[in-house]
Amino acid sequence: MKHLSITLRVTLLYTLFMVLLAALSLGVLSYAGAQTARQGKLTRMQTMAGAAAREIEAKDGELDIDHDLEAFDDGVYLSVYDADGLPLYGFVPRDFDNSAVFAAGQLRTTQGGGRSWYLYDTQLAVDGYGTLWVRTVTDAGAVDSTLGALWRWALLVLPAYIVLAAVCGYLVTRRAFAPVRHITATAREIRAGGDLSRRIGLPPGRDEIRTLAGEFDAMFARLQDAFDHEQQFTDDASHELRTPTAVILSQSEYALAQPETAGETRAALQVIHTQAARMAAMLSQLLWLARADKGRQPLQWQTVDLSEMTALVAETLAEQAAAQNIAVQTDLAPGVAVQGDETLLMRMLINLGENAVRYGRPGGQVRLTLQCRDGQAVGTVQDDGIGIAPENQEKIWQRFWQADPARSGGGAGLGLAMVRWIARAHGGDVTVQSAPGEGSTFTWRIPCARGGEEKTQKAQNS
C-alpha cells in the first residue's frame, strides 16, 4: 500500500468506503423491505378477515355468507371454519396443512408441502349461530422471492457500482491532485534546467495545496535573488580584478626583461609573475563560469571533427606528459563529428587531458579513446594515477574543490566544473569511474552530428 501513489491510495480507500456503504445500504433496505413486505401481507390478511366479519351473518340458525366475500385475493387465501374446525367456506392452498391449530390474532409461519406459509386466524362471534374461525393463508416464499429478486438485481448492479465508484473516485482524486503534479513537474524542470526564474504559478486560492505552491514560489524567488547576487558578485569581482592582475603581469615581465635586475630581485619577480599568471587564469575561468551561469556564454555552433581535435590535443599533452615520463596513447575512430562550439570542445578535452597528466603516475600512461556509438560521440580520458576516493567522486565537479592540492600544479579546481558545463551545454554529460591507487577514467558523451555514425563507419571500412 505504501508503494502506491497517493491518488491510487485515496481512490482505493474511497472505493472501499463506497462498497461498505453500498453493502450497509443494501442490508438496511433488505431488512426494511422484508419487514414492509411482511407487514403488507399481514395488513392484506387482516383486511380480508375483517371483510369476512362484515359479510357473515346467521338467519334462522343457519349461516349466511355473502357471495361477495372474496376467498382469494392477491395471493391470500381465505377460509371459514366452525368452532370445531370444520371448513365451511373458502379455499386453502393445495400444499397447505390445514390441520394447524387456530390462534387468534397472531401472524405465524408454518411449514407444509416443503414450503413456508404465513398464517393468520381471526375468531368471530356470529349472533344466532355461534363461534367461527376465519383463516387467511399466503405463501411466504412469494414474499421472500421478491426480496430474492432484489438481491439478484443488487448483485448484478453492485459490480458496476464498484467500477463506477472507483472511476469517479480516481477522476476526482486525480483532479484534486493535479496542482501537486504541476508543482512536482515544475520543481523537476527547475532542478534539471537550473532555471530559478521558473514559477509554479497556480491561481490563488485558500486550499492547502495552493498555499504550498505560493510558498514555493516565494522560496524560488528568494533563491533566485540570492543566486543572482552571488553570480553578479563573481562576475564583477572577476572583471574588476583582471585589470590589476594584468598590470602586475606586465610590470613583472618588464622587470624580468631588464638585464640589470639583481638575482634575488629577479627570483622574487618570477614568483610574483607566476602567481599573477595563476590568478589571471583563475579569474578568466571564474568570469567564464559566471557568464555561463547567467546564460551569457553563447555557443558558436558548427560541425566539429572530434577525431582530429582529440588527436591534436593528444600531441599537445604528449609534450607536457614527457616531463613526468608519462606516455600518451590514443585509440580514435576516424570521422567522429558533432555539432558544437569548437573552442569550448577544445577546452573540455584539454582540461580532461591536463587533469589526467597532473594526477597521473610518473612512468605511467594516459589513454584517450573516441568512437561514435548509438548516435553519440563517446570519449574517454584514462590515467593510472592516484585515483579518487568514492566519497569524493561527486565533489570533483564542485568549483575550487581539489582531490590533492599538492598536485594541483597551480590549478584552481575549476577545470572539471567547466568540463561538465560544456558537455551538458552540448546535450551530453560526463562521468567518472575511479579507485584510489588505480587511476581514473572520465567518460564524456555528446550527440553525433546527423549522419556522423555512418560517416565514421565508412571511414573505418576505408
Coordinates of C-alpha atoms in Angstrom, one line a residue:
M1 CA 0.0 0.0 0.0
K2 CA 2.8 2.4 0.9
H3 CA 4.4 1.9 -2.6
L4 CA 1.2 3.2 -4.3
S5 CA 0.7 6.8 -5.3
I6 CA -1.4 9.0 -3.1
T7 CA -4.0 9.2 -5.9
L8 CA -4.4 5.4 -6.0
R9 CA -4.4 5.1 -2.3
V10 CA -7.2 7.7 -1.9
T11 CA -9.1 6.0 -4.8
L12 CA -8.9 2.6 -3.1
L13 CA -10.0 3.9 0.2
Y14 CA -12.8 5.9 -1.4
T15 CA -13.9 2.8 -3.3
L16 CA -13.7 0.6 -0.2
F17 CA -15.8 3.1 1.7
M18 CA -18.4 3.3 -1.1
V19 CA -18.6 -0.5 -1.3
L20 CA -19.1 -0.8 2.5
L21 CA -21.7 2.0 2.3
A22 CA -23.5 0.2 -0.5
A23 CA -23.4 -3.1 1.4
L24 CA -24.8 -1.5 4.5
S25 CA -27.5 0.3 2.5
L26 CA -28.5 -3.0 0.8
G27 CA -28.6 -4.7 4.2
V28 CA -30.8 -2.0 5.6
L29 CA -33.0 -1.9 2.5
S30 CA -33.3 -5.7 2.6
Y31 CA -34.3 -5.7 6.2
A32 CA -36.7 -2.8 5.7
G33 CA -38.1 -4.4 2.5
A34 CA -38.7 -7.7 4.3
Q35 CA -40.5 -6.0 7.1
T36 CA -42.5 -3.9 4.7
A37 CA -43.5 -6.9 2.6
R38 CA -44.4 -9.0 5.6
Q39 CA -46.4 -6.1 7.1
G40 CA -48.1 -5.6 3.8
K41 CA -49.2 -9.2 3.6
L42 CA -50.4 -9.1 7.2
T43 CA -52.4 -6.0 6.5
R44 CA -54.0 -7.7 3.5
M45 CA -54.8 -10.8 5.5
Q46 CA -56.3 -8.7 8.3
T47 CA -58.3 -6.7 5.8
M48 CA -59.8 -9.9 4.2
A49 CA -60.5 -11.3 7.7
G50 CA -62.3 -8.1 8.7
A51 CA -64.3 -8.2 5.5
A52 CA -65.5 -11.7 6.4
A53 CA -66.8 -10.4 9.7
R54 CA -69.0 -8.0 7.8
E55 CA -70.1 -10.5 5.2
I56 CA -71.1 -13.4 7.5
E57 CA -74.3 -13.5 9.5
A58 CA -76.9 -16.0 10.6
K59 CA -80.6 -16.3 9.7
D60 CA -82.9 -18.7 11.5
G61 CA -79.9 -20.5 12.9
E62 CA -78.4 -21.0 9.6
L63 CA -75.1 -19.4 8.5
D64 CA -75.5 -16.9 5.7
I65 CA -72.3 -16.0 3.8
D66 CA -72.5 -13.2 1.3
H67 CA -71.2 -14.3 -2.1
D68 CA -69.3 -11.0 -2.4
L69 CA -66.8 -12.3 0.2
E70 CA -63.5 -12.9 -1.6
A71 CA -61.9 -16.3 -0.9
F72 CA -58.8 -15.4 -2.8
D73 CA -57.1 -12.1 -3.5
D74 CA -53.5 -11.1 -4.3
G75 CA -52.1 -14.4 -3.2
V76 CA -54.1 -14.6 0.0
Y77 CA -56.5 -17.5 0.6
L78 CA -59.4 -17.1 3.0
S79 CA -61.4 -19.9 4.6
V80 CA -64.1 -20.1 7.2
Y81 CA -64.4 -22.8 9.9
D82 CA -66.9 -23.6 12.7
A83 CA -65.9 -23.9 16.3
D84 CA -64.8 -27.5 15.8
G85 CA -62.5 -26.6 12.9
L86 CA -64.7 -28.0 10.2
P87 CA -64.4 -26.0 6.9
L88 CA -67.5 -24.1 5.9
Y89 CA -66.4 -21.8 3.2
G90 CA -63.4 -20.6 1.1
F91 CA -60.1 -22.1 -0.2
V92 CA -56.7 -23.1 1.1
P93 CA -53.5 -23.7 -0.9
R94 CA -53.2 -27.3 -2.2
D95 CA -49.9 -27.9 -0.3
F96 CA -51.1 -26.3 2.9
D97 CA -51.5 -28.4 6.0
N98 CA -55.0 -27.4 7.1
S99 CA -54.6 -29.2 10.5
A100 CA -52.8 -26.2 12.0
V101 CA -54.2 -25.2 15.4
F102 CA -56.1 -22.0 15.4
A103 CA -54.6 -19.0 17.3
A104 CA -56.5 -15.7 17.1
G105 CA -54.7 -12.5 16.1
Q106 CA -51.2 -14.0 15.5
L107 CA -49.2 -14.0 12.3
R108 CA -47.5 -17.3 12.2
T109 CA -45.2 -19.2 9.9
T110 CA -45.8 -22.8 9.3
Q111 CA -44.3 -25.5 7.1
G112 CA -46.2 -27.7 4.7
G113 CA -45.6 -29.4 1.4
G114 CA -42.0 -28.4 1.5
R115 CA -43.0 -24.7 1.6
S116 CA -43.4 -21.9 4.2
W117 CA -46.7 -20.3 4.8
Y118 CA -47.9 -17.2 6.6
L119 CA -51.0 -18.0 8.7
Y120 CA -53.4 -15.5 10.4
D121 CA -56.5 -16.5 12.3
T122 CA -59.5 -14.4 13.5
Q123 CA -62.3 -15.7 15.8
L124 CA -65.8 -14.4 15.0
A125 CA -68.9 -14.5 17.2
V126 CA -71.9 -14.6 14.9
D127 CA -75.3 -13.8 16.5
G128 CA -77.7 -16.6 16.2
Y129 CA -75.1 -19.1 15.2
G130 CA -72.0 -19.1 17.5
T131 CA -68.3 -19.0 17.1
L132 CA -66.5 -19.1 13.8
W133 CA -62.8 -19.1 12.7
V134 CA -61.6 -17.1 9.7
R135 CA -58.2 -18.2 8.5
T136 CA -56.1 -16.4 5.9
V137 CA -53.1 -18.1 4.3
T138 CA -50.4 -16.9 1.9
D139 CA -47.2 -18.3 0.5
A140 CA -44.3 -16.9 2.5
G141 CA -42.0 -17.9 -0.4
A142 CA -43.8 -15.3 -2.6
V143 CA -42.7 -12.6 -0.3
D144 CA -39.2 -13.9 0.0
S145 CA -38.9 -14.3 -3.8
T146 CA -39.5 -10.5 -4.1
L147 CA -36.6 -9.9 -1.7
G148 CA -34.5 -12.6 -3.6
A149 CA -35.1 -10.7 -6.9
L150 CA -34.0 -7.5 -5.2
W151 CA -30.8 -9.3 -4.0
R152 CA -30.2 -10.7 -7.5
W153 CA -30.5 -7.2 -9.0
A154 CA -28.2 -5.9 -6.3
L155 CA -25.6 -8.5 -7.1
L156 CA -25.8 -7.5 -10.8
V157 CA -25.6 -3.8 -10.1
L158 CA -23.1 -3.9 -7.3
P159 CA -20.0 -4.7 -9.6
A160 CA -21.0 -1.8 -11.9
Y161 CA -21.5 0.4 -8.9
I162 CA -18.0 -0.5 -7.6
V163 CA -16.4 0.2 -11.0
L164 CA -18.3 3.5 -11.3
A165 CA -17.2 4.5 -7.7
A166 CA -13.6 3.6 -8.5
V167 CA -13.6 5.5 -11.8
C168 CA -15.3 8.6 -10.3
G169 CA -13.0 8.4 -7.2
Y170 CA -9.9 8.2 -9.4
L171 CA -11.1 11.1 -11.6
V172 CA -12.0 13.3 -8.6
T173 CA -8.8 12.5 -6.8
R174 CA -6.6 13.0 -9.9
R175 CA -8.2 16.3 -10.5
A176 CA -7.7 17.3 -6.8
F177 CA -4.0 16.3 -7.0
A178 CA -3.4 18.0 -10.4
P179 CA -1.8 21.0 -8.7
V180 CA 0.6 18.6 -6.9
R181 CA 1.6 17.1 -10.2
H182 CA 2.1 20.6 -11.6
I183 CA 4.3 21.5 -8.5
T184 CA 6.3 18.3 -9.0
A185 CA 6.8 18.9 -12.7
T186 CA 7.9 22.5 -12.2
A187 CA 10.3 21.5 -9.4
R188 CA 11.8 18.8 -11.6
E189 CA 12.2 21.2 -14.5
I190 CA 13.9 23.7 -12.3
R191 CA 16.2 21.1 -10.9
A192 CA 17.1 19.8 -14.4
G193 CA 17.5 23.1 -16.1
G194 CA 18.7 25.2 -13.1
D195 CA 16.3 27.9 -14.1
L196 CA 15.3 29.6 -10.8
S197 CA 13.2 32.1 -12.7
R198 CA 10.6 29.4 -13.3
R199 CA 7.5 29.6 -11.1
I200 CA 4.7 27.2 -10.3
G201 CA 2.1 29.9 -10.9
L202 CA -1.1 28.3 -9.6
P203 CA -4.1 30.6 -9.4
P204 CA -4.6 32.0 -5.9
G205 CA -6.9 30.0 -3.6
R206 CA -7.5 29.2 0.0
D207 CA -6.8 25.4 -0.1
E208 CA -3.6 24.0 1.4
I209 CA -2.0 23.0 -2.0
R210 CA -2.3 26.4 -3.5
T211 CA -0.9 27.9 -0.3
L212 CA 2.0 25.5 -0.5
A213 CA 2.6 26.5 -4.2
G214 CA 2.6 30.1 -3.2
E215 CA 5.3 29.4 -0.5
F216 CA 7.4 27.5 -3.1
D217 CA 7.2 30.4 -5.5
A218 CA 8.3 32.8 -2.8
M219 CA 11.2 30.5 -1.9
F220 CA 12.2 30.2 -5.5
A221 CA 12.2 34.0 -5.8
R222 CA 14.4 34.3 -2.7
L223 CA 16.8 31.7 -4.0
Q224 CA 16.9 33.3 -7.4
D225 CA 17.7 36.7 -5.8
A226 CA 20.5 35.2 -3.7
F227 CA 21.9 33.3 -6.7
D228 CA 21.8 36.3 -8.9
H229 CA 23.6 38.4 -6.3
E230 CA 26.3 35.6 -6.0
Q231 CA 26.7 35.4 -9.7
Q232 CA 26.8 39.2 -10.0
F233 CA 29.5 39.4 -7.3
T234 CA 31.6 36.7 -9.0
D235 CA 31.2 38.4 -12.4
D236 CA 32.0 41.9 -11.0
A237 CA 34.9 40.7 -8.8
S238 CA 36.4 38.7 -11.7
H239 CA 36.1 41.6 -14.1
E240 CA 37.5 44.2 -11.6
L241 CA 40.5 42.0 -10.6
R242 CA 41.5 41.4 -14.2
T243 CA 42.9 44.9 -14.6
P244 CA 45.3 45.0 -11.6
T245 CA 46.3 41.4 -12.4
A246 CA 47.2 42.4 -15.9
V247 CA 49.2 45.4 -14.6
I248 CA 51.2 43.1 -12.2
L249 CA 51.9 40.7 -15.1
S250 CA 53.0 43.4 -17.5
Q251 CA 55.2 45.1 -14.9
S252 CA 56.8 41.9 -13.7
E253 CA 57.5 40.9 -17.3
Y254 CA 59.1 44.3 -17.9
A255 CA 61.3 44.0 -14.8
L256 CA 62.4 40.5 -15.7
A257 CA 63.3 41.6 -19.2
Q258 CA 65.8 44.1 -17.8
P259 CA 69.4 42.6 -17.8
E260 CA 70.5 44.7 -14.8
T261 CA 67.9 43.2 -12.5
A262 CA 69.6 41.6 -9.4
G263 CA 69.3 37.8 -8.9
E264 CA 67.3 38.0 -5.7
T265 CA 65.0 40.6 -7.2
R266 CA 64.6 38.5 -10.3
A267 CA 63.7 35.5 -8.2
A268 CA 61.0 37.5 -6.3
L269 CA 59.7 38.9 -9.6
Q270 CA 59.5 35.5 -11.0
V271 CA 57.4 34.3 -8.1
I272 CA 55.1 37.3 -8.5
H273 CA 54.8 36.7 -12.2
T274 CA 53.9 33.0 -11.7
Q275 CA 51.3 33.8 -9.1
A276 CA 49.9 36.6 -11.1
A277 CA 49.6 34.3 -14.1
R278 CA 47.8 31.7 -12.0
M279 CA 45.4 34.5 -10.7
A280 CA 44.8 35.7 -14.2
A281 CA 43.9 32.1 -15.4
M282 CA 41.6 31.6 -12.4
L283 CA 39.9 35.0 -12.9
S284 CA 39.4 34.1 -16.6
Q285 CA 37.8 30.8 -15.6
L286 CA 35.6 32.4 -12.9
L287 CA 34.4 35.1 -15.4
W288 CA 33.7 32.4 -17.9
L289 CA 31.7 30.3 -15.5
A290 CA 29.8 33.4 -14.2
R291 CA 28.8 34.3 -17.7
A292 CA 27.8 30.7 -18.4
D293 CA 25.6 30.5 -15.3
K294 CA 23.8 33.7 -16.5
G295 CA 23.4 32.3 -19.9
R296 CA 25.6 34.9 -21.4
Q297 CA 28.1 32.4 -22.8
P298 CA 26.9 31.9 -26.4
L299 CA 27.9 28.8 -28.3
Q300 CA 29.2 29.1 -31.8
W301 CA 27.6 26.1 -33.4
Q302 CA 29.4 24.4 -36.3
T303 CA 30.4 20.9 -37.4
V304 CA 33.5 19.9 -35.4
D305 CA 35.7 16.9 -36.3
L306 CA 36.4 15.5 -32.8
S307 CA 38.8 12.8 -34.2
E308 CA 41.2 15.5 -35.5
M309 CA 40.7 17.7 -32.4
T310 CA 41.4 14.8 -30.0
A311 CA 44.5 13.8 -31.9
L312 CA 45.8 17.4 -31.8
V313 CA 45.1 17.6 -28.0
A314 CA 46.9 14.3 -27.6
E315 CA 50.0 15.6 -29.4
T316 CA 50.0 18.7 -27.1
L317 CA 49.6 16.6 -24.0
A318 CA 52.5 14.3 -25.0
E319 CA 54.9 17.2 -24.7
Q320 CA 53.6 18.1 -21.2
A321 CA 53.4 14.4 -20.1
A322 CA 57.0 13.8 -21.2
A323 CA 58.3 15.8 -18.3
Q324 CA 56.8 13.2 -15.9
N325 CA 57.7 10.3 -18.1
I326 CA 54.0 9.6 -18.9
A327 CA 53.1 8.1 -22.2
V328 CA 50.1 9.4 -24.1
Q329 CA 48.2 6.7 -26.1
T330 CA 45.2 7.1 -28.4
D331 CA 42.5 4.9 -29.9
L332 CA 40.5 7.3 -32.0
A333 CA 37.8 6.3 -34.5
P334 CA 38.1 8.5 -37.6
G335 CA 35.5 10.9 -38.8
V336 CA 33.6 11.3 -35.5
A337 CA 31.9 14.7 -35.8
V338 CA 29.5 16.7 -33.6
Q339 CA 27.6 20.0 -33.8
G340 CA 29.1 22.3 -31.2
D341 CA 31.4 25.1 -30.3
E342 CA 34.9 24.2 -31.4
T343 CA 36.7 26.4 -28.8
L344 CA 34.7 25.0 -25.9
L345 CA 35.1 21.4 -27.0
M346 CA 38.8 22.0 -27.3
R347 CA 38.8 23.4 -23.7
M348 CA 36.9 20.4 -22.5
L349 CA 39.4 17.9 -24.0
I350 CA 42.4 20.0 -22.8
N351 CA 41.1 20.2 -19.2
L352 CA 40.5 16.4 -19.1
G353 CA 43.9 15.7 -20.6
E354 CA 45.8 18.1 -18.3
N355 CA 43.9 16.7 -15.3
A356 CA 45.0 13.2 -16.3
V357 CA 48.6 14.2 -16.6
R358 CA 48.6 16.2 -13.4
Y359 CA 47.3 13.4 -11.3
G360 CA 48.9 10.6 -13.3
R361 CA 51.6 8.2 -12.1
P362 CA 55.2 9.1 -13.2
G363 CA 56.2 6.4 -15.7
G364 CA 52.6 5.5 -16.3
Q365 CA 50.3 6.4 -19.2
V366 CA 47.3 8.5 -20.3
R367 CA 44.9 6.9 -22.8
L368 CA 42.4 8.8 -25.0
T369 CA 39.7 7.0 -26.9
L370 CA 36.9 8.2 -29.2
Q371 CA 34.1 6.4 -31.0
C372 CA 30.6 7.1 -32.3
R373 CA 28.1 4.7 -30.7
D374 CA 24.3 4.7 -30.7
G375 CA 24.2 8.2 -32.2
Q376 CA 26.6 9.6 -29.6
A377 CA 30.3 10.6 -29.7
V378 CA 31.8 8.7 -26.7
G379 CA 35.2 9.7 -25.5
T380 CA 37.3 8.6 -22.5
V381 CA 40.4 10.0 -20.9
Q382 CA 42.1 7.4 -18.7
D383 CA 45.1 7.6 -16.4
D384 CA 46.7 5.1 -13.9
G385 CA 47.4 7.7 -11.2
I386 CA 46.3 8.3 -7.7
G387 CA 42.6 7.9 -8.4
I388 CA 39.7 9.4 -6.5
A389 CA 38.0 8.0 -3.3
P390 CA 34.4 7.0 -3.8
E391 CA 33.1 9.7 -1.3
N392 CA 34.9 12.4 -3.4
Q393 CA 33.7 11.4 -6.9
E394 CA 30.8 13.8 -6.8
K395 CA 32.8 16.6 -5.2
I396 CA 35.3 16.9 -8.0
W397 CA 32.6 18.7 -10.1
Q398 CA 32.4 21.4 -7.5
R399 CA 34.2 24.7 -8.0
F400 CA 37.5 25.1 -6.2
W401 CA 37.5 21.5 -4.9
Q402 CA 40.7 19.6 -5.4
A403 CA 41.4 16.0 -4.6
D404 CA 45.1 16.6 -3.9
P405 CA 46.0 20.3 -3.7
A406 CA 49.7 19.4 -3.5
R407 CA 49.5 18.0 -7.1
S408 CA 47.2 20.7 -8.5
G409 CA 50.1 22.2 -10.4
G410 CA 48.7 25.7 -9.7
G411 CA 45.2 24.8 -10.8
A412 CA 42.2 26.5 -9.0
G413 CA 39.8 23.5 -9.1
L414 CA 37.6 25.0 -11.8
G415 CA 38.6 22.8 -14.8
L416 CA 36.2 19.9 -14.2
A417 CA 33.3 22.3 -13.4
M418 CA 33.9 23.8 -16.9
V419 CA 34.1 20.3 -18.4
R420 CA 30.7 19.3 -17.1
W421 CA 29.1 22.6 -18.1
I422 CA 30.5 22.3 -21.7
A423 CA 29.3 18.7 -22.0
R424 CA 25.8 19.4 -20.8
A425 CA 25.6 22.6 -22.9
H426 CA 26.2 20.3 -26.0
G427 CA 23.4 18.0 -24.9
G428 CA 25.6 15.4 -23.3
D429 CA 27.3 14.7 -20.0
V430 CA 30.5 13.5 -18.4
T431 CA 31.0 10.8 -15.7
V432 CA 33.9 9.3 -13.8
Q433 CA 35.0 5.9 -12.7
S434 CA 37.9 5.7 -10.3
A435 CA 39.5 3.8 -7.5
P436 CA 42.3 5.0 -5.2
G437 CA 45.7 3.9 -6.4
E438 CA 44.3 2.5 -9.7
G439 CA 43.6 5.7 -11.7
S440 CA 40.6 7.4 -13.1
T441 CA 38.5 7.2 -16.3
F442 CA 36.5 10.2 -17.4
T443 CA 33.8 9.4 -20.0
W444 CA 32.0 12.1 -21.9
R445 CA 29.1 11.7 -24.3
I446 CA 27.9 14.2 -26.9
P447 CA 25.3 13.6 -29.7
C448 CA 27.0 12.9 -33.0
A449 CA 26.2 15.2 -35.9
R450 CA 23.5 13.9 -38.3
G451 CA 24.9 11.1 -40.3
G452 CA 28.0 11.1 -38.1
E453 CA 27.8 7.4 -37.2
E454 CA 27.5 6.4 -40.9
K455 CA 30.5 8.5 -41.8
T456 CA 32.5 7.0 -39.0
Q457 CA 31.7 3.5 -40.2
K458 CA 32.6 4.4 -43.8
A459 CA 35.9 5.9 -42.6
Q460 CA 36.7 2.8 -40.6
N461 CA 35.9 0.5 -43.5
S462 CA 38.1 2.5 -45.9

